[in-house]
PDB file of C-alpha atoms in Angstrom:
ATOM      1  CA  ALA A   1      15.376 -21.586  12.412  1.00  0.00           C
ATOM      2  CA  GLN A   2      12.536 -20.445  10.103  1.00  0.00           C
ATOM      3  CA  SER A   3      13.318 -17.750   7.622  1.00  0.00           C
ATOM      4  CA  VAL A   4      11.782 -15.884   4.714  1.00  0.00           C
ATOM      5  CA  THR A   5      13.743 -14.610   1.690  1.00  0.00           C
ATOM      6  CA  GLN A   6      12.535 -11.982  -0.726  1.00  0.00           C
ATOM      7  CA  LEU A   7      15.000 -12.246  -3.506  1.00  0.00           C
ATOM      8  CA  ASP A   8      14.431  -8.584  -4.943  1.00  0.00           C
ATOM      9  CA  SER A   9      14.566  -5.434  -2.714  1.00  0.00           C
ATOM     10  CA  GLN A  10      13.213  -3.310  -5.604  1.00  0.00           C
ATOM     11  CA  VAL A  11      11.123  -4.059  -8.687  1.00  0.00           C
ATOM     12  CA  PRO A  12      10.419  -1.375 -11.251  1.00  0.00           C
ATOM     13  CA  VAL A  13       7.850  -2.156 -13.948  1.00  0.00           C
ATOM     14  CA  PHE A  14       5.652  -0.283 -16.289  1.00  0.00           C
ATOM     15  CA  GLU A  15       1.975   0.089 -15.993  1.00  0.00           C
ATOM     16  CA  GLU A  16      -0.123  -2.860 -17.511  1.00  0.00           C
ATOM     17  CA  ALA A  17       2.997  -5.158 -17.482  1.00  0.00           C
ATOM     18  CA  PRO A  18       3.050  -8.386 -15.522  1.00  0.00           C
ATOM     19  CA  VAL A  19       5.017  -8.678 -12.416  1.00  0.00           C
ATOM     20  CA  GLU A  20       6.338 -11.420 -10.044  1.00  0.00           C
ATOM     21  CA  LEU A  21       7.602 -10.723  -6.633  1.00  0.00           C
ATOM     22  CA  ARG A  22       9.578 -13.758  -5.367  1.00  0.00           C
ATOM     23  CA  CYS A  23       9.530 -15.305  -1.970  1.00  0.00           C
ATOM     24  CA  ASN A  24      11.134 -18.391  -0.577  1.00  0.00           C
ATOM     25  CA  TYR A  25      10.707 -19.804   2.993  1.00  0.00           C
ATOM     26  CA  SER A  26      12.740 -22.267   4.925  1.00  0.00           C
ATOM     27  CA  SER A  27      10.817 -24.675   7.357  1.00  0.00           C
ATOM     28  CA  SER A  28      10.818 -28.327   8.327  1.00  0.00           C
ATOM     29  CA  VAL A  29       7.259 -28.231   9.482  1.00  0.00           C
ATOM     30  CA  SER A  30       3.816 -27.255   8.145  1.00  0.00           C
ATOM     31  CA  VAL A  31       3.751 -23.469   7.507  1.00  0.00           C
ATOM     32  CA  TYR A  32       1.284 -20.775   6.778  1.00  0.00           C
ATOM     33  CA  LEU A  33       2.185 -18.166   4.228  1.00  0.00           C
ATOM     34  CA  PHE A  34       1.096 -14.620   3.747  1.00  0.00           C
ATOM     35  CA  TRP A  35       1.575 -11.528   1.591  1.00  0.00           C
ATOM     36  CA  TYR A  36       1.146  -8.174   3.173  1.00  0.00           C
ATOM     37  CA  VAL A  37       1.262  -4.755   1.374  1.00  0.00           C
ATOM     38  CA  GLN A  38       2.378  -1.531   2.992  1.00  0.00           C
ATOM     39  CA  TYR A  39       1.486   1.916   1.352  1.00  0.00           C
ATOM     40  CA  PRO A  40       3.544   4.848   2.487  1.00  0.00           C
ATOM     41  CA  ASN A  41       2.938   5.997   5.964  1.00  0.00           C
ATOM     42  CA  GLN A  42       0.605   3.263   6.534  1.00  0.00           C
ATOM     43  CA  GLY A  43       0.597  -0.066   8.511  1.00  0.00           C
ATOM     44  CA  LEU A  44       0.547  -3.495   6.785  1.00  0.00           C
ATOM     45  CA  GLN A  45      -2.520  -4.925   5.100  1.00  0.00           C
ATOM     46  CA  LEU A  46      -3.222  -8.479   4.323  1.00  0.00           C
ATOM     47  CA  LEU A  47      -3.081  -9.191   0.576  1.00  0.00           C
ATOM     48  CA  LEU A  48      -3.612 -12.854   0.484  1.00  0.00           C
ATOM     49  CA  LYS A  49      -2.796 -16.112   2.614  1.00  0.00           C
ATOM     50  CA  TYR A  50      -2.212 -19.766   2.224  1.00  0.00           C
ATOM     51  CA  LEU A  51      -3.293 -21.887   5.249  1.00  0.00           C
ATOM     52  CA  SER A  52      -4.259 -25.116   3.562  1.00  0.00           C
ATOM     53  CA  GLY A  53      -6.041 -26.592   0.418  1.00  0.00           C
ATOM     54  CA  SER A  54      -5.647 -25.285  -2.994  1.00  0.00           C
ATOM     55  CA  THR A  55      -1.976 -24.118  -3.545  1.00  0.00           C
ATOM     56  CA  LEU A  56      -3.076 -21.105  -5.729  1.00  0.00           C
ATOM     57  CA  VAL A  57      -4.617 -18.334  -3.715  1.00  0.00           C
ATOM     58  CA  GLU A  58      -5.966 -15.039  -4.930  1.00  0.00           C
ATOM     59  CA  SER A  59      -6.698 -11.552  -3.826  1.00  0.00           C
ATOM     60  CA  ILE A  60      -9.672  -9.284  -4.645  1.00  0.00           C
ATOM     61  CA  ASN A  61      -7.402  -6.822  -6.588  1.00  0.00           C
ATOM     62  CA  GLY A  62      -5.910  -9.472  -9.085  1.00  0.00           C
ATOM     63  CA  PHE A  63      -2.810 -10.624  -7.242  1.00  0.00           C
ATOM     64  CA  GLU A  64      -2.221 -14.315  -6.929  1.00  0.00           C
ATOM     65  CA  ALA A  65       0.323 -16.482  -5.312  1.00  0.00           C
ATOM     66  CA  GLU A  66       1.146 -20.173  -5.564  1.00  0.00           C
ATOM     67  CA  PHE A  67       2.379 -22.373  -2.669  1.00  0.00           C
ATOM     68  CA  ASN A  68       5.133 -24.550  -4.035  1.00  0.00           C
ATOM     69  CA  LYS A  69       6.223 -26.983  -1.336  1.00  0.00           C
ATOM     70  CA  SER A  70       8.974 -28.686  -3.350  1.00  0.00           C
ATOM     71  CA  GLN A  71      10.504 -25.291  -4.114  1.00  0.00           C
ATOM     72  CA  THR A  72       9.659 -23.787  -0.637  1.00  0.00           C
ATOM     73  CA  SER A  73       8.372 -20.785  -2.545  1.00  0.00           C
ATOM     74  CA  PHE A  74       5.253 -18.535  -2.458  1.00  0.00           C
ATOM     75  CA  HIS A  75       5.824 -15.977  -5.370  1.00  0.00           C
ATOM     76  CA  LEU A  76       3.240 -13.208  -5.870  1.00  0.00           C
ATOM     77  CA  ARG A  77       2.148 -12.387  -9.356  1.00  0.00           C
ATOM     78  CA  LYS A  78      -0.231  -9.976 -11.144  1.00  0.00           C
ATOM     79  CA  PRO A  79      -0.691 -10.194 -14.998  1.00  0.00           C
ATOM     80  CA  SER A  80      -1.294  -6.386 -15.328  1.00  0.00           C
ATOM     81  CA  VAL A  81      -0.199  -3.840 -12.619  1.00  0.00           C
ATOM     82  CA  HIS A  82      -1.540  -0.240 -12.196  1.00  0.00           C
ATOM     83  CA  ILE A  83      -0.033   2.859 -10.696  1.00  0.00           C
ATOM     84  CA  SER A  84      -1.893   2.245  -7.559  1.00  0.00           C
ATOM     85  CA  ASP A  85      -0.076  -0.962  -6.919  1.00  0.00           C
ATOM     86  CA  THR A  86       3.142   0.979  -6.121  1.00  0.00           C
ATOM     87  CA  ALA A  87       3.824  -0.003  -2.548  1.00  0.00           C
ATOM     88  CA  GLU A  88       6.134  -2.451  -0.434  1.00  0.00           C
ATOM     89  CA  TYR A  89       5.135  -6.003  -0.371  1.00  0.00           C
ATOM     90  CA  PHE A  90       6.089  -8.315   2.356  1.00  0.00           C
ATOM     91  CA  CYS A  91       6.046 -12.014   2.445  1.00  0.00           C
ATOM     92  CA  ALA A  92       5.652 -13.738   5.867  1.00  0.00           C
ATOM     93  CA  ALA A  93       5.451 -17.204   7.181  1.00  0.00           C
ATOM     94  CA  GLY A  94       3.945 -18.664  10.295  1.00  0.00           C
ATOM     95  CA  ARG A  95       3.591 -21.967  12.129  1.00  0.00           C
ATOM     96  CA  GLY A  96       0.141 -21.610  13.592  1.00  0.00           C
ATOM     97  CA  SER A  97      -0.586 -21.358  17.313  1.00  0.00           C
ATOM     98  CA  GLN A  98       3.118 -21.901  18.242  1.00  0.00           C
ATOM     99  CA  GLY A  99       4.670 -18.951  16.771  1.00  0.00           C
ATOM    100  CA  ASN A 100       4.673 -15.446  15.393  1.00  0.00           C
ATOM    101  CA  LEU A 101       4.887 -14.305  11.827  1.00  0.00           C
ATOM    102  CA  ILE A 102       8.330 -14.127  10.342  1.00  0.00           C
ATOM    103  CA  PHE A 103       8.605 -11.405   7.627  1.00  0.00           C
ATOM    104  CA  GLY A 104      10.866 -11.060   4.549  1.00  0.00           C
ATOM    105  CA  LYS A 105      12.780  -7.896   4.125  1.00  0.00           C
ATOM    106  CA  GLY A 106      10.313  -6.521   1.717  1.00  0.00           C
ATOM    107  CA  THR A 107      10.148  -5.782  -1.967  1.00  0.00           C
ATOM    108  CA  LYS A 108       9.417  -2.247  -3.214  1.00  0.00           C
ATOM    109  CA  LEU A 109       7.222  -2.346  -6.223  1.00  0.00           C
ATOM    110  CA  SER A 110       7.400   0.796  -8.375  1.00  0.00           C
ATOM    111  CA  VAL A 111       4.915   1.091 -11.136  1.00  0.00           C
ATOM    112  CA  LYS A 112       5.776   3.753 -13.817  1.00  0.00           C
ATOM    113  CA  PRO A 113       3.489   5.110 -16.417  1.00  0.00           C
TER     114      PRO A 113
ATOM    115  CA  LYS B   1     -15.824  -1.473  13.119  1.00  0.00           C
ATOM    116  CA  ALA B   2     -12.652   0.614  14.297  1.00  0.00           C
ATOM    117  CA  GLY B   3      -9.220  -0.760  13.306  1.00  0.00           C
ATOM    118  CA  VAL B   4      -6.206  -1.089  15.336  1.00  0.00           C
ATOM    119  CA  THR B   5      -5.301   2.349  16.949  1.00  0.00           C
ATOM    120  CA  GLN B   6      -1.820   3.163  17.997  1.00  0.00           C
ATOM    121  CA  THR B   7      -0.753   6.255  19.984  1.00  0.00           C
ATOM    122  CA  PRO B   8       1.123   8.370  19.683  1.00  0.00           C
ATOM    123  CA  ARG B   9       1.767   8.329  15.862  1.00  0.00           C
ATOM    124  CA  TYR B  10       5.064  10.246  16.147  1.00  0.00           C
ATOM    125  CA  LEU B  11       7.486  10.943  18.970  1.00  0.00           C
ATOM    126  CA  ILE B  12      10.987  12.261  19.452  1.00  0.00           C
ATOM    127  CA  LYS B  13      13.078  11.283  22.444  1.00  0.00           C
ATOM    128  CA  THR B  14      16.644  11.682  23.555  1.00  0.00           C
ATOM    129  CA  ARG B  15      19.006   8.892  24.533  1.00  0.00           C
ATOM    130  CA  GLY B  16      18.630   7.585  27.894  1.00  0.00           C
ATOM    131  CA  GLN B  17      14.862   8.368  28.157  1.00  0.00           C
ATOM    132  CA  GLN B  18      12.204   5.929  28.127  1.00  0.00           C
ATOM    133  CA  VAL B  19       8.988   5.621  26.115  1.00  0.00           C
ATOM    134  CA  THR B  20       5.646   4.013  26.324  1.00  0.00           C
ATOM    135  CA  LEU B  21       3.465   3.165  23.229  1.00  0.00           C
ATOM    136  CA  SER B  22      -0.058   2.194  23.296  1.00  0.00           C
ATOM    137  CA  CYS B  23      -2.113  -0.100  21.130  1.00  0.00           C
ATOM    138  CA  SER B  24      -5.859  -0.616  21.079  1.00  0.00           C
ATOM    139  CA  PRO B  25      -6.826  -3.735  19.162  1.00  0.00           C
ATOM    140  CA  ILE B  26      -9.985  -4.379  17.127  1.00  0.00           C
ATOM    141  CA  SER B  27     -12.886  -5.080  19.311  1.00  0.00           C
ATOM    142  CA  GLY B  28     -13.131  -8.742  20.170  1.00  0.00           C
ATOM    143  CA  HIS B  29      -9.455  -9.557  19.370  1.00  0.00           C
ATOM    144  CA  ARG B  30      -7.613 -10.941  22.187  1.00  0.00           C
ATOM    145  CA  SER B  31      -4.185 -11.190  20.687  1.00  0.00           C
ATOM    146  CA  VAL B  32      -1.636  -8.310  20.353  1.00  0.00           C
ATOM    147  CA  SER B  33       1.683  -8.509  18.654  1.00  0.00           C
ATOM    148  CA  TRP B  34       4.336  -5.844  18.412  1.00  0.00           C
ATOM    149  CA  TYR B  35       6.815  -5.510  15.581  1.00  0.00           C
ATOM    150  CA  GLN B  36       9.843  -3.102  15.124  1.00  0.00           C
ATOM    151  CA  GLN B  37      10.384  -1.999  11.586  1.00  0.00           C
ATOM    152  CA  THR B  38      13.627  -0.467  10.308  1.00  0.00           C
ATOM    153  CA  PRO B  39      15.018   0.016   6.966  1.00  0.00           C
ATOM    154  CA  GLY B  40      18.064  -2.247   7.709  1.00  0.00           C
ATOM    155  CA  GLN B  41      16.449  -5.131   9.666  1.00  0.00           C
ATOM    156  CA  GLY B  42      13.066  -4.869   8.227  1.00  0.00           C
ATOM    157  CA  LEU B  43      10.212  -6.231  10.389  1.00  0.00           C
ATOM    158  CA  GLN B  44      11.214  -7.985  13.543  1.00  0.00           C
ATOM    159  CA  PHE B  45       9.002  -9.544  16.153  1.00  0.00           C
ATOM    160  CA  LEU B  46       9.097  -8.215  19.542  1.00  0.00           C
ATOM    161  CA  PHE B  47       6.433 -10.057  21.609  1.00  0.00           C
ATOM    162  CA  GLU B  48       2.903 -11.422  21.618  1.00  0.00           C
ATOM    163  CA  TYR B  49       0.226 -11.056  24.274  1.00  0.00           C
ATOM    164  CA  PHE B  50      -2.864 -13.132  24.438  1.00  0.00           C
ATOM    165  CA  SER B  51      -5.392 -12.822  27.406  1.00  0.00           C
ATOM    166  CA  GLU B  52      -2.900 -10.655  29.449  1.00  0.00           C
ATOM    167  CA  THR B  53      -0.127 -13.323  29.058  1.00  0.00           C
ATOM    168  CA  GLN B  54       3.055 -13.114  27.131  1.00  0.00           C
ATOM    169  CA  ARG B  55       3.147 -16.095  24.705  1.00  0.00           C
ATOM    170  CA  ASN B  56       6.143 -15.343  22.520  1.00  0.00           C
ATOM    171  CA  LYS B  57       9.051 -13.059  22.774  1.00  0.00           C
ATOM    172  CA  GLY B  58      11.599 -12.013  19.985  1.00  0.00           C
ATOM    173  CA  ASN B  59      15.196 -11.556  20.364  1.00  0.00           C
ATOM    174  CA  PHE B  60      15.312  -8.086  21.931  1.00  0.00           C
ATOM    175  CA  PRO B  61      17.148  -6.918  24.988  1.00  0.00           C
ATOM    176  CA  GLY B  62      15.267  -6.562  28.322  1.00  0.00           C
ATOM    177  CA  ARG B  63      14.977  -2.884  27.774  1.00  0.00           C
ATOM    178  CA  PHE B  64      12.057  -3.751  25.694  1.00  0.00           C
ATOM    179  CA  SER B  65       8.951  -4.739  27.561  1.00  0.00           C
ATOM    180  CA  GLY B  66       5.212  -4.906  27.176  1.00  0.00           C
ATOM    181  CA  ARG B  67       1.920  -5.747  28.861  1.00  0.00           C
ATOM    182  CA  GLN B  68      -1.690  -6.347  28.047  1.00  0.00           C
ATOM    183  CA  PHE B  69      -4.547  -5.215  30.027  1.00  0.00           C
ATOM    184  CA  SER B  70      -7.925  -7.004  30.732  1.00  0.00           C
ATOM    185  CA  ASN B  71      -9.607  -5.067  27.985  1.00  0.00           C
ATOM    186  CA  SER B  72      -6.918  -6.424  25.527  1.00  0.00           C
ATOM    187  CA  ARG B  73      -5.269  -2.936  25.057  1.00  0.00           C
ATOM    188  CA  SER B  74      -1.603  -3.340  25.163  1.00  0.00           C
ATOM    189  CA  GLU B  75       1.457  -1.174  25.881  1.00  0.00           C
ATOM    190  CA  MET B  76       5.075  -1.538  25.116  1.00  0.00           C
ATOM    191  CA  ASN B  77       7.903   0.192  26.843  1.00  0.00           C
ATOM    192  CA  VAL B  78      11.371   0.833  25.948  1.00  0.00           C
ATOM    193  CA  SER B  79      13.896   2.052  28.687  1.00  0.00           C
ATOM    194  CA  THR B  80      17.210   3.661  28.299  1.00  0.00           C
ATOM    195  CA  LEU B  81      16.691   4.736  24.764  1.00  0.00           C
ATOM    196  CA  GLU B  82      19.534   4.206  22.227  1.00  0.00           C
ATOM    197  CA  LEU B  83      19.880   5.698  18.802  1.00  0.00           C
ATOM    198  CA  GLY B  84      19.291   2.311  17.278  1.00  0.00           C
ATOM    199  CA  ASP B  85      15.852   2.121  18.887  1.00  0.00           C
ATOM    200  CA  SER B  86      14.594   4.756  16.179  1.00  0.00           C
ATOM    201  CA  ALA B  87      12.045   2.754  14.122  1.00  0.00           C
ATOM    202  CA  LEU B  88       8.393   2.355  13.186  1.00  0.00           C
ATOM    203  CA  TYR B  89       6.652   0.187  16.036  1.00  0.00           C
ATOM    204  CA  LEU B  90       3.738  -1.674  14.682  1.00  0.00           C
ATOM    205  CA  CYS B  91       1.017  -3.378  16.692  1.00  0.00           C
ATOM    206  CA  ALA B  92      -1.106  -5.976  15.283  1.00  0.00           C
ATOM    207  CA  SER B  93      -4.201  -7.645  16.613  1.00  0.00           C
ATOM    208  CA  SER B  94      -5.856 -11.035  15.783  1.00  0.00           C
ATOM    209  CA  LEU B  95      -8.811 -13.027  17.162  1.00  0.00           C
ATOM    210  CA  GLY B  96      -6.707 -15.871  18.395  1.00  0.00           C
ATOM    211  CA  ALA B  97      -3.173 -16.518  19.469  1.00  0.00           C
ATOM    212  CA  GLY B  98      -0.498 -17.330  16.879  1.00  0.00           C
ATOM    213  CA  THR B  99      -0.954 -17.317  13.299  1.00  0.00           C
ATOM    214  CA  ASN B 100      -3.284 -20.192  12.675  1.00  0.00           C
ATOM    215  CA  THR B 101      -6.329 -17.788  12.373  1.00  0.00           C
ATOM    216  CA  GLY B 102      -4.706 -16.507   9.241  1.00  0.00           C
ATOM    217  CA  GLU B 103      -4.575 -12.741   9.633  1.00  0.00           C
ATOM    218  CA  LEU B 104      -2.844  -9.964  11.463  1.00  0.00           C
ATOM    219  CA  PHE B 105      -4.451  -6.623  11.490  1.00  0.00           C
ATOM    220  CA  PHE B 106      -2.047  -3.909  11.779  1.00  0.00           C
ATOM    221  CA  GLY B 107      -2.180  -0.305  13.094  1.00  0.00           C
ATOM    222  CA  GLU B 108      -0.475   2.422  11.305  1.00  0.00           C
ATOM    223  CA  GLY B 109       2.386   2.462  13.803  1.00  0.00           C
ATOM    224  CA  SER B 110       4.221   4.690  16.095  1.00  0.00           C
ATOM    225  CA  ARG B 111       7.364   6.411  14.692  1.00  0.00           C
ATOM    226  CA  LEU B 112       9.998   6.750  17.259  1.00  0.00           C
ATOM    227  CA  THR B 113      12.991   9.164  16.603  1.00  0.00           C
ATOM    228  CA  VAL B 114      15.753   8.957  19.126  1.00  0.00           C
ATOM    229  CA  LEU B 115      18.201  11.863  19.058  1.00  0.00           C
TER     230      LEU B 115
END
């Protein structure tokens, strides 16, 4: 069965510091990977996605993630975080038209001044 | 373009009652998925509808059901509510079925509290 593991439930970091949120997936077939962000009392918003092609994907607000097939990972990184990045981040995997998204348990990023 | 709209946003029910939640997808989107979000279990897939047909179903008891109408609006129903059904229920819409279109658009959720 496909699963997604987010290794850290909470990540505290100071403003302007770099951050990495880790995500590993298990799958024996081709997989699509996503990062979603959830701000308090809101739904989930897509941050970035990997469907095919370049293994490094970027979002418009400075986050990036790299698909690593050999390590079955899709870690999210940002070189310098802002207070406004405080939110919960979810990694998810899908198998295209044959299935739904499977989410990790989430990582709460807390950016301190 | 209006986003995904879920109603009601908050509701309180007692054990044994039933509840119906509504979701209006983004105009033109034909797929609607439902997820349950709880602090302990995270986000768990309930079911997906595409063109009024249930395409996928998660591992939930039969008390959880759903449907989709011809205008793509969807409802989910939970009967004989239990305390453990307290959760945020999220609806998401997408253009096509499954995840190969790359993005699910989520509503803000319906927060159900069962007393």
